Coordinates of C-alpha atoms in Angstrom, one line a residue:
X1 CA 30.7 9.3 -34.8
X2 CA 27.1 9.8 -33.2
X3 CA 26.0 12.6 -30.3
X4 CA 26.6 11.8 -26.8
X5 CA 23.6 11.4 -24.2
X6 CA 23.0 14.8 -23.0
X7 CA 24.2 16.9 -26.4
X8 CA 21.6 14.8 -28.7
X9 CA 19.1 17.4 -28.7
X10 CA 21.3 20.3 -28.7
X11 CA 22.5 20.5 -32.1
X12 CA 19.7 21.5 -34.8
X13 CA 17.7 19.5 -36.9
X14 CA 18.1 18.2 -39.9
X15 CA 21.8 17.1 -38.7
X16 CA 24.1 14.7 -40.5
X17 CA 26.9 13.4 -38.1
X18 CA 30.1 12.9 -39.7
X19 CA 31.1 9.2 -40.1
X20 CA 32.9 8.4 -43.1
X21 CA 34.1 4.7 -44.0
X22 CA 37.7 4.6 -42.0
X23 CA 37.0 7.4 -39.5
X24 CA 39.2 5.7 -36.8
X25 CA 42.0 6.3 -39.2
X26 CA 40.8 10.1 -39.5
X27 CA 43.0 12.4 -37.5
X28 CA 40.7 15.2 -35.3
X29 CA 41.8 18.1 -38.7
X30 CA 40.5 15.4 -41.0
X31 CA 37.5 15.3 -39.4
X32 CA 36.6 18.9 -38.6
X33 CA 37.6 19.1 -42.8
X34 CA 35.2 16.4 -43.6
X35 CA 32.4 18.4 -42.0
X36 CA 33.4 22.1 -43.5
X37 CA 33.8 20.7 -47.0
X38 CA 30.1 19.0 -46.0
X39 CA 28.4 22.4 -45.5
X40 CA 30.4 23.9 -48.3
X41 CA 28.8 20.9 -51.0
X42 CA 25.2 21.0 -49.6
X43 CA 22.8 23.9 -50.3
X44 CA 19.1 24.0 -49.0
X45 CA 17.0 26.5 -49.8
X46 CA 16.1 28.9 -46.9
X47 CA 18.6 27.4 -44.9
X48 CA 22.4 27.8 -43.7
X49 CA 25.1 25.1 -42.9
X50 CA 27.0 24.9 -39.9
X51 CA 29.7 22.7 -38.8
X52 CA 30.5 22.2 -35.2
X53 CA 33.5 20.9 -33.3
X54 CA 32.9 20.5 -29.6
X55 CA 34.3 19.1 -26.3
X56 CA 31.5 19.7 -23.5
X57 CA 30.7 23.1 -24.0
X58 CA 33.6 24.0 -25.3
X59 CA 32.9 24.8 -29.2
X60 CA 33.5 26.3 -32.4
X61 CA 31.0 26.6 -35.0
X62 CA 31.6 27.7 -39.0
X63 CA 29.5 28.5 -41.9
X64 CA 29.8 30.1 -45.4
X65 CA 28.7 33.4 -46.1
X66 CA 27.2 34.0 -49.2
X67 CA 30.7 35.7 -50.6
X68 CA 32.3 32.3 -49.6
X69 CA 34.2 33.6 -46.7
X70 CA 34.1 31.0 -43.8
X71 CA 33.0 32.6 -40.8
X72 CA 33.5 31.0 -37.6
X73 CA 32.6 31.4 -34.1
X74 CA 34.0 30.2 -30.9
X75 CA 32.7 29.9 -27.4
X76 CA 32.5 33.0 -25.3
X77 CA 31.8 33.8 -21.5
X78 CA 29.1 36.2 -21.8
X79 CA 26.7 33.2 -22.3
X80 CA 28.5 30.9 -20.9
X81 CA 30.2 32.6 -17.4
X82 CA 31.1 28.9 -16.2
X83 CA 33.7 29.4 -18.8
X84 CA 35.7 31.6 -17.5
X85 CA 37.6 28.9 -15.1
X86 CA 38.9 27.6 -18.8
X87 CA 38.9 30.8 -21.1
X88 CA 40.8 32.9 -18.3
X89 CA 42.9 36.2 -19.1
X90 CA 45.6 34.4 -20.5
X91 CA 44.0 32.1 -22.8
X92 CA 41.5 35.0 -24.1
X93 CA 45.1 36.3 -24.9
X94 CA 45.9 33.3 -26.6
X95 CA 43.0 33.0 -28.7
X96 CA 43.7 36.7 -29.9
X97 CA 46.8 36.1 -31.0
X98 CA 45.6 33.1 -32.8
X99 CA 43.6 35.8 -34.9
X100 CA 40.3 35.5 -33.2
X101 CA 38.2 38.7 -32.2
X102 CA 35.8 39.0 -29.6
X103 CA 32.6 39.6 -31.3
X104 CA 30.6 42.4 -28.7
X105 CA 27.2 41.2 -29.8
X106 CA 27.3 38.0 -27.9
X107 CA 30.3 37.5 -26.7
X108 CA 31.9 34.8 -28.9
X109 CA 34.8 34.6 -30.6
X110 CA 35.0 34.9 -34.5
X111 CA 37.2 34.6 -37.0
X112 CA 36.6 34.9 -41.1
X113 CA 38.5 32.8 -43.5
X114 CA 39.0 34.1 -46.9
X115 CA 36.9 32.3 -49.7
X116 CA 39.9 30.3 -51.3
X117 CA 41.2 29.3 -47.8
X118 CA 41.8 25.2 -48.2
X119 CA 39.3 24.1 -46.0
X120 CA 41.7 21.7 -44.5
X121 CA 43.9 24.9 -43.4
X122 CA 40.9 26.6 -41.8
X123 CA 40.2 22.7 -39.8
X124 CA 43.7 23.4 -38.5
X125 CA 43.0 26.8 -36.8
X126 CA 39.5 25.6 -35.9
X127 CA 41.5 22.4 -33.7
X128 CA 44.3 24.6 -32.9
X129 CA 42.1 27.0 -31.2
X130 CA 40.3 24.3 -29.4
X131 CA 43.3 22.9 -27.9
X132 CA 45.2 25.7 -27.4
X133 CA 42.8 28.1 -25.5
X134 CA 39.8 25.8 -24.4
X135 CA 41.9 23.1 -23.9
X136 CA 39.7 20.7 -25.5
X137 CA 40.0 16.9 -25.6
X138 CA 40.8 17.1 -29.2
X139 CA 41.2 13.4 -29.4
X140 CA 37.6 12.9 -28.6
X141 CA 35.7 15.8 -30.4
X142 CA 32.3 15.6 -31.1
X143 CA 32.0 16.7 -34.8
X144 CA 28.3 17.3 -36.9
X145 CA 26.7 19.8 -39.5
X146 CA 23.2 21.0 -39.1
X147 CA 21.3 23.1 -41.5
X148 CA 19.5 26.5 -39.6
X149 CA 17.0 28.1 -40.9
X150 CA 18.3 31.5 -42.8
X151 CA 17.7 34.8 -41.1
X152 CA 19.4 38.1 -40.1
X153 CA 20.0 36.9 -36.1
X154 CA 19.2 32.8 -35.9
X155 CA 18.3 31.1 -32.5
X156 CA 20.8 31.1 -30.0
X157 CA 21.3 28.3 -27.0
X158 CA 20.3 30.9 -24.2
X159 CA 22.7 31.5 -21.4
X160 CA 22.4 28.5 -18.8
X161 CA 21.6 25.8 -21.9
X162 CA 24.5 23.0 -22.6
X163 CA 26.7 24.9 -25.2
X164 CA 24.7 28.9 -24.8
X165 CA 25.3 31.1 -27.9
X166 CA 25.3 28.0 -30.3
X167 CA 23.4 28.8 -33.3
X168 CA 20.9 26.4 -32.9
X169 CA 17.1 26.2 -34.3
X170 CA 16.3 22.8 -32.5
X171 CA 12.5 22.9 -31.3
X172 CA 14.0 21.7 -28.0
X173 CA 15.8 24.6 -27.1
X174 CA 13.1 27.5 -28.5
X175 CA 11.8 27.9 -25.2
X176 CA 15.3 29.0 -23.9
X177 CA 16.7 30.5 -26.8
X178 CA 18.2 34.2 -27.5
X179 CA 16.1 35.1 -30.8
X180 CA 17.9 38.6 -31.2
X181 CA 20.9 40.3 -32.8
X182 CA 22.7 40.9 -29.9
X183 CA 22.5 39.4 -25.8
X184 CA 23.6 41.6 -22.8
X185 CA 24.0 39.5 -19.6
X186 CA 21.8 40.9 -16.6
X187 CA 23.5 42.6 -14.1
X188 CA 24.7 40.7 -11.1
X189 CA 23.1 40.7 -7.9
X190 CA 24.0 43.6 -5.6
X191 CA 25.4 41.6 -2.6
X192 CA 24.6 42.4 1.2
X193 CA 27.2 41.1 3.4
X194 CA 25.8 43.0 6.5
X195 CA 22.3 43.9 7.6
X196 CA 23.0 47.8 7.0
X197 CA 24.0 46.5 3.3
X198 CA 20.8 45.0 3.3
X199 CA 18.3 47.7 4.8
X200 CA 20.6 50.2 2.6
X201 CA 19.3 48.1 -0.4
X202 CA 15.8 47.0 0.1
X203 CA 14.7 49.1 3.2
X204 CA 13.0 51.6 1.3
X205 CA 10.9 49.3 -0.7
X206 CA 10.1 47.1 2.1
X207 CA 9.1 50.2 4.3
X208 CA 6.8 51.0 1.0
X209 CA 5.0 47.5 1.2
X210 CA 4.4 48.1 5.3
X211 CA 3.1 51.8 4.3
X212 CA 0.7 49.8 1.6
X213 CA -0.3 47.5 4.1
X214 CA -1.3 50.2 6.7
X215 CA -3.0 52.0 4.1
X216 CA -5.2 49.0 2.9
X217 CA -5.5 47.7 6.2
X218 CA -9.1 47.0 6.2
X219 CA -9.0 45.4 3.1
X220 CA -7.7 41.8 1.8
X221 CA -4.0 42.9 1.5
X222 CA -0.6 40.6 2.1
X223 CA 2.9 40.6 0.7
X224 CA 6.1 38.4 0.4
X225 CA 9.5 38.8 1.2
X226 CA 10.9 36.1 -0.2
X227 CA 14.8 35.4 -0.9
X228 CA 15.0 32.1 -2.4
X229 CA 16.2 30.5 1.0
X230 CA 13.3 31.9 3.0
X231 CA 10.3 34.1 3.1
X232 CA 8.6 36.4 5.3
X233 CA 5.1 37.7 4.7
X234 CA 2.9 39.6 6.0
X235 CA -1.2 41.0 6.2
X236 CA -3.0 43.7 8.6
X237 CA -5.1 42.1 11.2
X238 CA -9.0 42.6 10.9
X239 CA -10.0 45.1 12.8
X240 CA -6.9 46.6 12.2
X241 CA -4.3 46.8 15.4
X242 CA -1.7 44.9 14.2
X243 CA 0.5 43.8 11.0
X244 CA 0.4 40.0 11.1
X245 CA 3.7 38.5 9.8
X246 CA 5.3 34.8 9.6
X247 CA 8.3 33.7 9.3
X248 CA 9.0 30.1 6.9
X249 CA 9.4 27.0 8.9
X250 CA 11.2 24.0 8.3
X251 CA 7.6 22.4 8.4
X252 CA 6.7 24.0 5.7
X253 CA 9.5 23.7 3.7
X254 CA 11.8 20.8 4.8
X255 CA 15.1 22.1 2.5
X256 CA 15.1 24.7 5.6
X257 CA 16.2 22.4 7.9
X258 CA 19.6 22.5 7.4
X259 CA 19.3 26.5 7.4
X260 CA 17.3 27.2 10.3
X261 CA 20.1 25.9 13.2
X262 CA 19.2 26.1 16.8
X263 CA 21.2 29.2 17.0
X264 CA 19.4 31.0 13.8
X265 CA 15.8 29.9 15.3
X266 CA 16.6 31.4 18.6
X267 CA 16.8 34.7 16.9
X268 CA 13.7 34.6 15.6
X269 CA 12.3 33.5 18.8
X270 CA 14.3 36.2 20.4
X271 CA 12.8 38.9 18.2
X272 CA 9.3 37.7 19.7
X273 CA 8.1 35.3 16.9
X274 CA 5.6 32.5 18.2
X275 CA 7.4 28.6 17.3
X276 CA 5.1 26.7 14.8
X277 CA 2.0 25.0 16.0
X278 CA -0.5 27.4 16.0
X279 CA 0.8 28.2 12.4
X280 CA 2.6 26.0 9.9
X281 CA 5.4 28.9 10.2
X282 CA 7.0 31.1 13.0
X283 CA 4.7 34.0 14.1
X284 CA 4.4 37.5 15.4
X285 CA 2.3 40.3 15.4
X286 CA 3.6 44.0 15.1
X287 CA 1.8 46.5 16.6
X288 CA 0.7 49.2 14.4
X289 CA 1.9 52.0 16.6
X290 CA 5.4 51.0 15.1
X291 CA 6.6 52.5 12.3
X292 CA 6.9 51.1 8.9
X293 CA 10.6 51.6 8.5
X294 CA 11.0 49.9 12.4
X295 CA 8.9 46.9 11.0
X296 CA 11.0 47.0 7.3
X297 CA 13.9 47.0 9.1
X298 CA 13.4 43.8 11.8
X299 CA 11.9 41.7 8.5
X300 CA 15.3 42.8 6.6
X301 CA 17.5 41.5 9.8
X302 CA 15.9 38.7 10.4
X303 CA 16.2 37.7 6.3
X304 CA 19.6 38.1 6.8
X305 CA 20.9 36.7 10.3
X306 CA 18.1 34.0 10.5
X307 CA 17.7 33.0 6.5
X308 CA 21.6 33.9 5.6
X309 CA 20.6 36.1 2.7
X310 CA 22.8 38.6 1.5
X311 CA 21.1 39.5 -2.1
X312 CA 23.0 36.8 -3.9
X313 CA 19.7 36.8 -5.5
X314 CA 16.9 39.8 -6.0
X315 CA 14.9 40.1 -3.1
X316 CA 11.0 39.1 -4.5
X317 CA 8.1 40.7 -3.4
X318 CA 4.5 39.2 -4.3
X319 CA 1.6 40.9 -3.2
X320 CA -2.2 39.6 -3.9

């Protein structure tokens, strides 16, 4: 049985996709059992055999340890946050009841079977976990075996990738792979639902950047405050009498036409920004008599009120 299109590059090579005569009559347990027997029978110098059964991004991957125990990992939500929609608290409890233990290193669930456990018994437990904890379509599982370089911490498919957390040394996956002995998910972005909260979060850093422009006003310096939804960029006017700032327009990025409604652009013009024409963006000159904090607070207010920025992604500050 071959790989489905988008998964073709996800399982490490060299790979054997389990396909035996009479496969149509095989049960899912038979197919998983065949893969487990396959990695048990074949020994390759410098490589470790892995058997994987998966449905979409729900997977269990097993290997033989040198002590002959079979160690299996089931997908977790640390590297696959979207899996939380399926692997909810109730199903995590069910998975634990089936004998799987959370591995804090990568957030996958692990179960180790004794060296003398029959592969058919292990296959049954793998299938049970996929069916009961992950609601996998067990009648249409993908099954593969692969031999991955033998190292203490082999590469794993990285976060946001298909089958994230899967041990895989395929070249196509290495640019985004996690090559480490553990993984910690980045801290979630701090949300700011109000202007005041956004100013509390970013006010000091934006104020400091405006101060930097003031100190270096006779030089060619600039700063861009990019929210990923839209940006405001500033530079000192020469001779240094004002700070010239531009707020991104739909003319410079067409996708903003869905964001910059008439009501929102009215907030820009009410704040003193000229409409695009002379420049491709909305523009305003802030007199240097204004304090750095006052300018910073208005910039953050506009990012919030005009572009809908609430800190869901970290504010990117770019300079010359």
